[in-house]
């Protein structure tokens, strides 16, 4: 090995220094005493700045969704949970679920403008930058301890994709010793899920292993007026909405070492005839598989907290679709494959210097292989593209607490991509707390997203062609002012105003010469947002959150409003203990009208969900019953460029019933 | 504490070298990361950051959400154990008030004085000593706190347990319901609820 000698030198230096230890020092932090009990349980906000702190002091607008929230509200997918937050909304085209943030959801984008993490591990893949939030998300919601949602550009710490925010899903830790948990649910359209969860604990060794299966037949009959002709079954898609996944997850900790990983595969039958495929053909389906394994090491030493990790990731997409009619000889079955294997490593140091704090880090990632391929069954591949890109980054953030009530954060990250060169992402945040109940934050941040290989190189000759010139990274600059104030011990108000400026946005646009579309860096978009949120928590257990988000987005070249951009979101949700045994939860969301990719008006949507669940008094049993879209309102979500339909009708009233039982085995403490 | 169990730099750099060889992507950046890691790993030394402060803050908060059947002017927080937690409790809690009760911290009280405590924080490393203390306080209206997963399962009321990079509460509802203490649902909503293990049921 070329660097073998260097490593030996490092070992030698390490040995020299290993005798140099300083006295253990205890740092008592009087600031902790001012935290409420809720804040203590979430005292660590890892995503925002990678050290233990109160979310009010985080240099961003942070929301936390807890396991308790997920259980009480009966949320089935990550998208359900996220769309309860101010400024977030989702769209489902009966294939994938798309996430809109602050009025921006670009048609044809697979959530590449938010960064999704599981325990700090990047889930956006290296082909499409997918951040999966529907049933395609690789983790069971039952395994989640909490979700930290950081709004605004976070590339200064996390690099590409962190344009509109970072969603860090933190999985449950083993707090039940050695145990087995069984859980099952049944829902509308023959939906059923089974999950087995085991935890082990022996001395310093602690682990969680979980596996689950989900099956759903989907809507038996779906009507799409765009296909209402005798050749396409008069617009009826019959028994072609099935959905299934298999998940496995493991997390093992020994002292300061941790190894965690997951495997997931999800298959969705596509009823919409997207990408020009035959309508009402059960062959059409998307299969997404995702796996990773990560080893990490955390240590608090005299220099600060050190985190080191290394990982291997895999993602594979297989799309199968039939074209040319339902019967031979015209019928042709096409396969699209997009897959990648990659490895990476990251090291960071978080150090307290008096009242100040710094974090520095570096990461490196290499794609062993990215392959995109199209085949017609029985013929040689019609399109093959192979890439092996790399990327590396250096980052740092300093927290300066010069005077008691004012904290200043300065951070920057330099990213290098073998395909696109370098990108610098700075951020500055000023956090002012005039008293213990009030916080004012000002944040300026710049974030970027590097084009992915799908956007730059993919071509199928049916819908998409490759761009004629290589795409460059798109960037966002955000100015944001946040006021958080406790009106009383149980009522808090948050007002958040932000201005986003997007440049070189990568958008899918039609090419009039070929009739296909391609990705191109187009013009500039901007968005102005105002959000107001009230949150009440009474000691009785009543908790209510209400928010209003207003977004005004436009394309500054064409001076038109953006597609998929509702101007208003209104949300209210609350939980209340109904008796010693039961909790009730109710949520309502209103999304104002949107303009679809095809220019049509998608009417406003109103959704109400209700869930009844059992509380801790029922010991090892947990039972819940949910009714979604309880008022059976007709709702449509805008569709993307791959679909003939401008909008897709969403489910009416549906139900879910769920039971969990945990069996705990006493472990020896001796 | 736990950090003394791992010989430092060696394992780190072995891990680093191992991963580097395994991935066969010995690009310079990768090497730099691991070189830095090897060097940093050598500065190892036991240091507890804010964890104790978080635990004390929990104790302080919990005194506001528990109702004692006979609440006097003083709230006596006692500490038994062999770790450094007692010092932190005394430094950060003594003299504060909780629900207009003045907090007094008593370190290592004898058995008779133990009965006069409102809160007892148990931090013995020996499970036998933990059992003895819990047996002594069984069915008495004294809030018992500990910091291990096994503490609430063995009859303690609330465990303040280090879970990853957070400290979480594990509440044994049986142990609380045996006494006349009342605990707010606000705490129960935030905690993991467990019940008596076989040893505690006897």
mmCIF file of N, CA and C in Angstrom, chain B residues 60-167:
data_model
loop_
_atom_site.group_PDB
_atom_site.id
_atom_site.type_symbol
_atom_site.label_atom_id
_atom_site.label_comp_id
_atom_site.label_asym_id
_atom_site.label_seq_id
_atom_site.Cartn_x
_atom_site.Cartn_y
_atom_site.Cartn_z
ATOM 1 N N UNK B 60 -34.537 18.414 39.287
ATOM 2 C CA UNK B 60 -35.180 19.679 39.636
ATOM 3 C C UNK B 60 -36.584 19.764 39.015
ATOM 4 N N UNK B 61 -36.679 19.408 37.732
ATOM 5 C CA UNK B 61 -37.967 19.449 37.053
ATOM 6 C C UNK B 61 -38.959 18.464 37.656
ATOM 7 N N UNK B 62 -38.455 17.262 37.986
ATOM 8 C CA UNK B 62 -39.360 16.229 38.505
ATOM 9 C C UNK B 62 -39.984 16.655 39.830
ATOM 10 N N UNK B 63 -39.235 17.418 40.637
ATOM 11 C CA UNK B 63 -39.806 17.834 41.931
ATOM 12 C C UNK B 63 -41.040 18.711 41.711
ATOM 13 N N UNK B 64 -41.154 19.301 40.520
ATOM 14 C CA UNK B 64 -42.326 20.147 40.249
ATOM 15 C C UNK B 64 -43.536 19.337 39.792
ATOM 16 N N UNK B 65 -43.281 18.123 39.329
ATOM 17 C CA UNK B 65 -44.380 17.333 38.756
ATOM 18 C C UNK B 65 -44.773 16.132 39.612
ATOM 19 N N UNK B 66 -44.242 16.101 40.842
ATOM 20 C CA UNK B 66 -44.618 15.025 41.764
ATOM 21 C C UNK B 66 -45.288 15.673 42.972
ATOM 22 N N UNK B 67 -46.417 15.094 43.408
ATOM 23 C CA UNK B 67 -47.091 15.586 44.613
ATOM 24 C C UNK B 67 -46.790 14.641 45.759
ATOM 25 N N UNK B 68 -46.244 15.212 46.849
ATOM 26 C CA UNK B 68 -46.009 14.407 48.037
ATOM 27 C C UNK B 68 -47.222 14.524 48.953
ATOM 28 N N UNK B 69 -47.593 13.446 49.649
ATOM 29 C CA UNK B 69 -48.794 13.504 50.507
ATOM 30 C C UNK B 69 -48.657 14.561 51.604
ATOM 31 N N UNK B 70 -47.457 14.710 52.189
ATOM 32 C CA UNK B 70 -47.289 15.758 53.197
ATOM 33 C C UNK B 70 -46.079 16.597 52.810
ATOM 34 N N UNK B 71 -46.348 17.730 52.189
ATOM 35 C CA UNK B 71 -45.261 18.563 51.705
ATOM 36 C C UNK B 71 -44.943 19.659 52.708
ATOM 37 N N UNK B 72 -43.720 19.653 53.247
ATOM 38 C CA UNK B 72 -43.314 20.690 54.202
ATOM 39 C C UNK B 72 -42.723 21.888 53.481
ATOM 40 N N UNK B 73 -42.077 22.764 54.246
ATOM 41 C CA UNK B 73 -41.459 23.948 53.643
ATOM 42 C C UNK B 73 -40.183 23.584 52.897
ATOM 43 N N UNK B 74 -39.579 22.469 53.349
ATOM 44 C CA UNK B 74 -38.325 22.058 52.734
ATOM 45 C C UNK B 74 -38.536 20.857 51.833
ATOM 46 N N UNK B 75 -37.698 20.758 50.817
ATOM 47 C CA UNK B 75 -37.714 19.582 49.971
ATOM 48 C C UNK B 75 -36.324 18.967 50.087
ATOM 49 N N UNK B 76 -36.263 17.763 50.657
ATOM 50 C CA UNK B 76 -34.959 17.169 50.954
ATOM 51 C C UNK B 76 -34.576 16.200 49.837
ATOM 52 N N UNK B 77 -33.503 16.516 49.152
ATOM 53 C CA UNK B 77 -32.994 15.660 48.086
ATOM 54 C C UNK B 77 -31.753 14.940 48.623
ATOM 55 N N UNK B 78 -31.806 13.612 48.699
ATOM 56 C CA UNK B 78 -30.686 12.860 49.258
ATOM 57 C C UNK B 78 -29.946 12.113 48.151
ATOM 58 N N UNK B 79 -28.690 11.869 48.423
ATOM 59 C CA UNK B 79 -27.885 11.159 47.443
ATOM 60 C C UNK B 79 -27.154 10.012 48.129
ATOM 61 N N UNK B 80 -27.316 8.804 47.620
ATOM 62 C CA UNK B 80 -26.515 7.680 48.102
ATOM 63 C C UNK B 80 -25.828 7.050 46.895
ATOM 64 N N UNK B 81 -24.539 6.791 47.026
ATOM 65 C CA UNK B 81 -23.840 6.191 45.897
ATOM 66 C C UNK B 81 -22.362 6.506 45.929
ATOM 67 N N UNK B 82 -21.663 6.008 44.915
ATOM 68 C CA UNK B 82 -20.223 6.186 44.931
ATOM 69 C C UNK B 82 -19.695 6.912 43.693
ATOM 70 N N UNK B 83 -20.550 7.619 43.009
ATOM 71 C CA UNK B 83 -20.076 8.388 41.855
ATOM 72 C C UNK B 83 -19.993 9.870 42.187
ATOM 73 N N UNK B 84 -19.715 10.688 41.174
ATOM 74 C CA UNK B 84 -19.577 12.132 41.403
ATOM 75 C C UNK B 84 -20.884 12.912 41.288
ATOM 76 N N UNK B 85 -22.022 12.183 41.173
ATOM 77 C CA UNK B 85 -23.305 12.853 40.954
ATOM 78 C C UNK B 85 -23.712 13.712 42.156
ATOM 79 N N UNK B 86 -23.365 13.245 43.380
ATOM 80 C CA UNK B 86 -23.774 13.939 44.593
ATOM 81 C C UNK B 86 -23.281 15.372 44.608
ATOM 82 N N UNK B 87 -22.033 15.516 44.195
ATOM 83 C CA UNK B 87 -21.412 16.841 44.163
ATOM 84 C C UNK B 87 -22.185 17.775 43.232
ATOM 85 N N UNK B 88 -22.557 17.239 42.078
ATOM 86 C CA UNK B 88 -23.285 18.050 41.095
ATOM 87 C C UNK B 88 -24.650 18.462 41.640
ATOM 88 N N UNK B 89 -25.328 17.517 42.341
ATOM 89 C CA UNK B 89 -26.639 17.817 42.921
ATOM 90 C C UNK B 89 -26.517 18.956 43.931
ATOM 91 N N UNK B 90 -25.500 18.836 44.777
ATOM 92 C CA UNK B 90 -25.338 19.832 45.832
ATOM 93 C C UNK B 90 -25.027 21.203 45.229
ATOM 94 N N UNK B 91 -24.125 21.185 44.246
ATOM 95 C CA UNK B 91 -23.676 22.443 43.649
ATOM 96 C C UNK B 91 -24.809 23.169 42.914
ATOM 97 N N UNK B 92 -25.642 22.393 42.239
ATOM 98 C CA UNK B 92 -26.634 23.036 41.376
ATOM 99 C C UNK B 92 -28.028 23.171 41.997
ATOM 100 N N UNK B 93 -28.325 22.342 43.033
ATOM 101 C CA UNK B 93 -29.697 22.338 43.566
ATOM 102 C C UNK B 93 -29.842 23.043 44.905
ATOM 103 N N UNK B 94 -28.822 22.893 45.776
ATOM 104 C CA UNK B 94 -28.975 23.374 47.145
ATOM 105 C C UNK B 94 -29.313 24.862 47.157
ATOM 106 N N UNK B 95 -30.335 25.224 47.924
ATOM 107 C CA UNK B 95 -30.714 26.631 48.053
ATOM 108 C C UNK B 95 -31.745 27.080 47.040
ATOM 109 N N UNK B 96 -31.984 26.257 45.986
ATOM 110 C CA UNK B 96 -33.017 26.630 45.010
ATOM 111 C C UNK B 96 -34.397 26.335 45.614
ATOM 112 N N UNK B 97 -35.439 26.908 45.010
ATOM 113 C CA UNK B 97 -36.778 26.547 45.474
ATOM 114 C C UNK B 97 -37.542 25.859 44.348
ATOM 115 N N UNK B 98 -38.381 24.913 44.785
ATOM 116 C CA UNK B 98 -39.229 24.217 43.827
ATOM 117 C C UNK B 98 -40.643 24.277 44.356
ATOM 118 N N UNK B 99 -41.564 24.862 43.601
ATOM 119 C CA UNK B 99 -42.961 25.051 44.039
ATOM 120 C C UNK B 99 -42.955 25.659 45.448
ATOM 121 N N UNK B 100 -42.191 26.683 45.655
ATOM 122 C CA UNK B 100 -41.969 27.427 46.908
ATOM 123 C C UNK B 100 -41.475 26.571 48.085
ATOM 124 N N UNK B 101 -40.857 25.427 47.780
ATOM 125 C CA UNK B 101 -40.194 24.657 48.849
ATOM 126 C C UNK B 101 -38.694 24.807 48.664
ATOM 127 N N UNK B 102 -37.995 25.087 49.754
ATOM 128 C CA UNK B 102 -36.549 25.276 49.694
ATOM 129 C C UNK B 102 -35.858 23.908 49.583
ATOM 130 N N UNK B 103 -34.969 23.777 48.619
ATOM 131 C CA UNK B 103 -34.313 22.475 48.414
ATOM 132 C C UNK B 103 -33.077 22.361 49.308
ATOM 133 N N UNK B 104 -33.004 21.231 50.032
ATOM 134 C CA UNK B 104 -31.820 20.928 50.834
ATOM 135 C C UNK B 104 -31.235 19.633 50.279
ATOM 136 N N UNK B 105 -29.932 19.602 50.086
ATOM 137 C CA UNK B 105 -29.312 18.395 49.555
ATOM 138 C C UNK B 105 -28.539 17.701 50.666
ATOM 139 N N UNK B 106 -28.802 16.413 50.882
ATOM 140 C CA UNK B 106 -28.104 15.642 51.909
ATOM 141 C C UNK B 106 -27.324 14.526 51.219
ATOM 142 N N UNK B 107 -26.007 14.506 51.423
ATOM 143 C CA UNK B 107 -25.190 13.473 50.782
ATOM 144 C C UNK B 107 -24.985 12.309 51.742
ATOM 145 N N UNK B 108 -25.123 11.107 51.262
ATOM 146 C CA UNK B 108 -24.928 9.863 52.001
ATOM 147 C C UNK B 108 -25.577 9.860 53.388
ATOM 148 N N UNK B 109 -26.892 10.011 53.483
ATOM 149 C CA UNK B 109 -27.563 9.964 54.792
ATOM 150 C C UNK B 109 -27.563 8.538 55.353
ATOM 151 N N UNK B 110 -27.694 8.403 56.686
ATOM 152 C CA UNK B 110 -27.828 7.051 57.245
ATOM 153 C C UNK B 110 -29.274 6.575 57.070
ATOM 154 N N UNK B 111 -29.538 5.320 57.432
ATOM 155 C CA UNK B 111 -30.846 4.721 57.152
ATOM 156 C C UNK B 111 -32.013 5.497 57.756
ATOM 157 N N UNK B 112 -31.812 6.007 58.985
ATOM 158 C CA UNK B 112 -32.909 6.745 59.626
ATOM 159 C C UNK B 112 -33.217 8.028 58.869
ATOM 160 N N UNK B 113 -32.121 8.715 58.477
ATOM 161 C CA UNK B 113 -32.319 9.976 57.757
ATOM 162 C C UNK B 113 -32.905 9.748 56.370
ATOM 163 N N UNK B 114 -32.656 8.553 55.833
ATOM 164 C CA UNK B 114 -33.150 8.231 54.491
ATOM 165 C C UNK B 114 -34.677 8.367 54.430
ATOM 166 N N UNK B 115 -35.347 7.986 55.524
ATOM 167 C CA UNK B 115 -36.809 8.062 55.564
ATOM 168 C C UNK B 115 -37.314 9.500 55.499
ATOM 169 N N UNK B 116 -36.444 10.441 55.908
ATOM 170 C CA UNK B 116 -36.891 11.845 55.932
ATOM 171 C C UNK B 116 -36.692 12.545 54.587
ATOM 172 N N UNK B 117 -36.086 11.811 53.638
ATOM 173 C CA UNK B 117 -35.852 12.430 52.333
ATOM 174 C C UNK B 117 -37.154 12.452 51.530
ATOM 175 N N UNK B 118 -37.287 13.460 50.656
ATOM 176 C CA UNK B 118 -38.395 13.469 49.704
ATOM 177 C C UNK B 118 -37.972 12.781 48.403
ATOM 178 N N UNK B 119 -36.703 12.976 48.064
ATOM 179 C CA UNK B 119 -36.148 12.385 46.849
ATOM 180 C C UNK B 119 -34.853 11.666 47.228
ATOM 181 N N UNK B 120 -34.680 10.444 46.739
ATOM 182 C CA UNK B 120 -33.392 9.771 46.956
ATOM 183 C C UNK B 120 -32.813 9.391 45.590
ATOM 184 N N UNK B 121 -31.617 9.894 45.326
ATOM 185 C CA UNK B 121 -30.927 9.555 44.075
ATOM 186 C C UNK B 121 -29.947 8.431 44.396
ATOM 187 N N UNK B 122 -30.168 7.263 43.796
ATOM 188 C CA UNK B 122 -29.374 6.076 44.128
ATOM 189 C C UNK B 122 -28.362 5.827 43.009
ATOM 190 N N UNK B 123 -27.074 5.874 43.328
ATOM 191 C CA UNK B 123 -26.065 5.710 42.273
ATOM 192 C C UNK B 123 -24.959 4.756 42.698
ATOM 193 N N UNK B 124 -25.326 3.700 43.438
ATOM 194 C CA UNK B 124 -24.325 2.701 43.789
ATOM 195 C C UNK B 124 -23.943 1.904 42.544
ATOM 196 N N UNK B 125 -22.675 1.526 42.449
ATOM 197 C CA UNK B 125 -22.312 0.655 41.325
ATOM 198 C C UNK B 125 -22.649 -0.797 41.666
ATOM 199 N N UNK B 126 -22.784 -1.113 42.964
ATOM 200 C CA UNK B 126 -23.115 -2.487 43.343
ATOM 201 C C UNK B 126 -24.630 -2.697 43.341
ATOM 202 N N UNK B 127 -25.128 -3.661 42.553
ATOM 203 C CA UNK B 127 -26.574 -3.907 42.517
ATOM 204 C C UNK B 127 -27.128 -4.301 43.888
ATOM 205 N N UNK B 128 -26.292 -4.953 44.712
ATOM 206 C CA UNK B 128 -26.765 -5.364 46.034
ATOM 207 C C UNK B 128 -27.132 -4.163 46.887
ATOM 208 N N UNK B 129 -26.263 -3.133 46.822
ATOM 209 C CA UNK B 129 -26.537 -1.918 47.596
ATOM 210 C C UNK B 129 -27.776 -1.204 47.078
ATOM 211 N N UNK B 130 -27.962 -1.225 45.750
ATOM 212 C CA UNK B 130 -29.160 -0.603 45.168
ATOM 213 C C UNK B 130 -30.401 -1.316 45.698
ATOM 214 N N UNK B 131 -30.367 -2.659 45.669
ATOM 215 C CA UNK B 131 -31.503 -3.447 46.165
ATOM 216 C C UNK B 131 -31.798 -3.123 47.615
ATOM 217 N N UNK B 132 -30.741 -3.060 48.447
ATOM 218 C CA UNK B 132 -30.924 -2.809 49.878
ATOM 219 C C UNK B 132 -31.602 -1.459 50.094
ATOM 220 N N UNK B 133 -31.140 -0.438 49.356
ATOM 221 C CA UNK B 133 -31.733 0.895 49.506
ATOM 222 C C UNK B 133 -33.196 0.876 49.078
ATOM 223 N N UNK B 134 -33.462 0.243 47.943
ATOM 224 C CA UNK B 134 -34.840 0.206 47.443
ATOM 225 C C UNK B 134 -35.744 -0.589 48.386
ATOM 226 N N UNK B 135 -35.225 -1.683 48.957
ATOM 227 C CA UNK B 135 -36.009 -2.462 49.924
ATOM 228 C C UNK B 135 -36.377 -1.607 51.121
ATOM 229 N N UNK B 136 -35.387 -0.823 51.557
ATOM 230 C CA UNK B 136 -35.617 0.026 52.730
ATOM 231 C C UNK B 136 -36.715 1.064 52.453
ATOM 232 N N UNK B 137 -36.734 1.564 51.214
ATOM 233 C CA UNK B 137 -37.684 2.642 50.891
ATOM 234 C C UNK B 137 -38.986 2.131 50.297
ATOM 235 N N UNK B 138 -39.112 0.815 50.143
ATOM 236 C CA UNK B 138 -40.275 0.226 49.482
ATOM 237 C C UNK B 138 -41.582 0.696 50.125
ATOM 238 N N UNK B 139 -42.524 1.062 49.330
ATOM 239 C CA UNK B 139 -43.869 1.513 49.742
ATOM 240 C C UNK B 139 -43.868 2.834 50.509
ATOM 241 N N UNK B 140 -42.690 3.480 50.659
ATOM 242 C CA UNK B 140 -42.676 4.790 51.330
ATOM 243 C C UNK B 140 -42.807 5.888 50.287
ATOM 244 N N UNK B 141 -43.375 7.010 50.692
ATOM 245 C CA UNK B 141 -43.620 8.085 49.726
ATOM 246 C C UNK B 141 -42.353 8.903 49.492
ATOM 247 N N UNK B 142 -41.335 8.212 48.999
ATOM 248 C CA UNK B 142 -40.059 8.851 48.689
ATOM 249 C C UNK B 142 -39.785 8.576 47.209
ATOM 250 N N UNK B 143 -39.528 9.628 46.472
ATOM 251 C CA UNK B 143 -39.263 9.474 45.037
ATOM 252 C C UNK B 143 -37.849 8.923 44.855
ATOM 253 N N UNK B 144 -37.744 7.731 44.255
ATOM 254 C CA UNK B 144 -36.412 7.141 44.063
ATOM 255 C C UNK B 144 -35.968 7.294 42.608
ATOM 256 N N UNK B 145 -34.742 7.792 42.449
ATOM 257 C CA UNK B 145 -34.189 8.031 41.117
ATOM 258 C C UNK B 145 -32.866 7.286 40.981
ATOM 259 N N UNK B 146 -32.595 6.795 39.789
ATOM 260 C CA UNK B 146 -31.326 6.116 39.535
ATOM 261 C C UNK B 146 -30.890 6.391 38.116
ATOM 262 N N UNK B 147 -29.739 5.839 37.732
ATOM 263 C CA UNK B 147 -29.307 6.154 36.366
ATOM 264 C C UNK B 147 -29.022 4.939 35.492
ATOM 265 N N UNK B 148 -29.601 3.772 35.849
ATOM 266 C CA UNK B 148 -29.394 2.621 34.967
ATOM 267 C C UNK B 148 -30.733 2.115 34.443
ATOM 268 N N UNK B 149 -30.681 1.342 33.362
ATOM 269 C CA UNK B 149 -31.895 0.756 32.787
ATOM 270 C C UNK B 149 -32.534 -0.197 33.785
ATOM 271 N N UNK B 150 -31.692 -0.903 34.560
ATOM 272 C CA UNK B 150 -32.234 -1.917 35.469
ATOM 273 C C UNK B 150 -32.872 -1.298 36.714
ATOM 274 N N UNK B 151 -32.538 -0.030 37.004
ATOM 275 C CA UNK B 151 -33.035 0.581 38.246
ATOM 276 C C UNK B 151 -34.563 0.556 38.357
ATOM 277 N N UNK B 152 -35.298 1.071 37.363
ATOM 278 C CA UNK B 152 -36.759 1.023 37.509
ATOM 279 C C UNK B 152 -37.315 -0.400 37.480
ATOM 280 N N UNK B 153 -36.645 -1.292 36.778
ATOM 281 C CA UNK B 153 -37.150 -2.671 36.715
ATOM 282 C C UNK B 153 -37.000 -3.384 38.046
ATOM 283 N N UNK B 154 -36.026 -2.947 38.842
ATOM 284 C CA UNK B 154 -35.797 -3.583 40.125
ATOM 285 C C UNK B 154 -36.543 -2.890 41.256
ATOM 286 N N UNK B 155 -37.516 -2.067 40.922
ATOM 287 C CA UNK B 155 -38.358 -1.471 41.958
ATOM 288 C C UNK B 155 -38.104 0.004 42.187
ATOM 289 N N UNK B 156 -37.099 0.584 41.509
ATOM 290 C CA UNK B 156 -36.896 2.030 41.593
ATOM 291 C C UNK B 156 -37.992 2.728 40.811
ATOM 292 N N UNK B 157 -38.225 4.026 41.094
ATOM 293 C CA UNK B 157 -39.355 4.691 40.429
ATOM 294 C C UNK B 157 -38.982 5.249 39.064
ATOM 295 N N UNK B 158 -37.909 6.032 39.003
ATOM 296 C CA UNK B 158 -37.559 6.659 37.720
ATOM 297 C C UNK B 158 -36.066 6.473 37.429
ATOM 298 N N UNK B 159 -35.760 5.942 36.272
ATOM 299 C CA UNK B 159 -34.373 5.838 35.820
ATOM 300 C C UNK B 159 -34.087 6.989 34.860
ATOM 301 N N UNK B 160 -32.990 7.709 35.096
ATOM 302 C CA UNK B 160 -32.568 8.764 34.160
ATOM 303 C C UNK B 160 -31.422 8.159 33.370
ATOM 304 N N UNK B 161 -31.758 7.649 32.202
ATOM 305 C CA UNK B 161 -30.853 6.732 31.517
ATOM 306 C C UNK B 161 -30.209 7.387 30.311
ATOM 307 N N UNK B 162 -28.913 7.241 30.190
ATOM 308 C CA UNK B 162 -28.205 7.752 29.011
ATOM 309 C C UNK B 162 -28.565 6.871 27.819
ATOM 310 N N UNK B 163 -29.219 7.479 26.834
ATOM 311 C CA UNK B 163 -29.630 6.751 25.639
ATOM 312 C C UNK B 163 -29.014 7.481 24.461
ATOM 313 N N UNK B 164 -28.001 6.893 23.878
ATOM 314 C CA UNK B 164 -27.305 7.572 22.789
ATOM 315 C C UNK B 164 -26.765 8.900 23.288
ATOM 316 N N UNK B 165 -27.208 9.980 22.681
ATOM 317 C CA UNK B 165 -26.702 11.276 23.103
ATOM 318 C C UNK B 165 -27.743 12.082 23.870
ATOM 319 N N UNK B 166 -28.669 11.345 24.480
ATOM 320 C CA UNK B 166 -29.668 12.019 25.292
ATOM 321 C C UNK B 166 -29.824 11.305 26.623
ATOM 322 N N UNK B 167 -30.463 11.966 27.582
ATOM 323 C CA UNK B 167 -30.835 11.309 28.828
ATOM 324 C C UNK B 167 -32.364 11.197 28.834
#
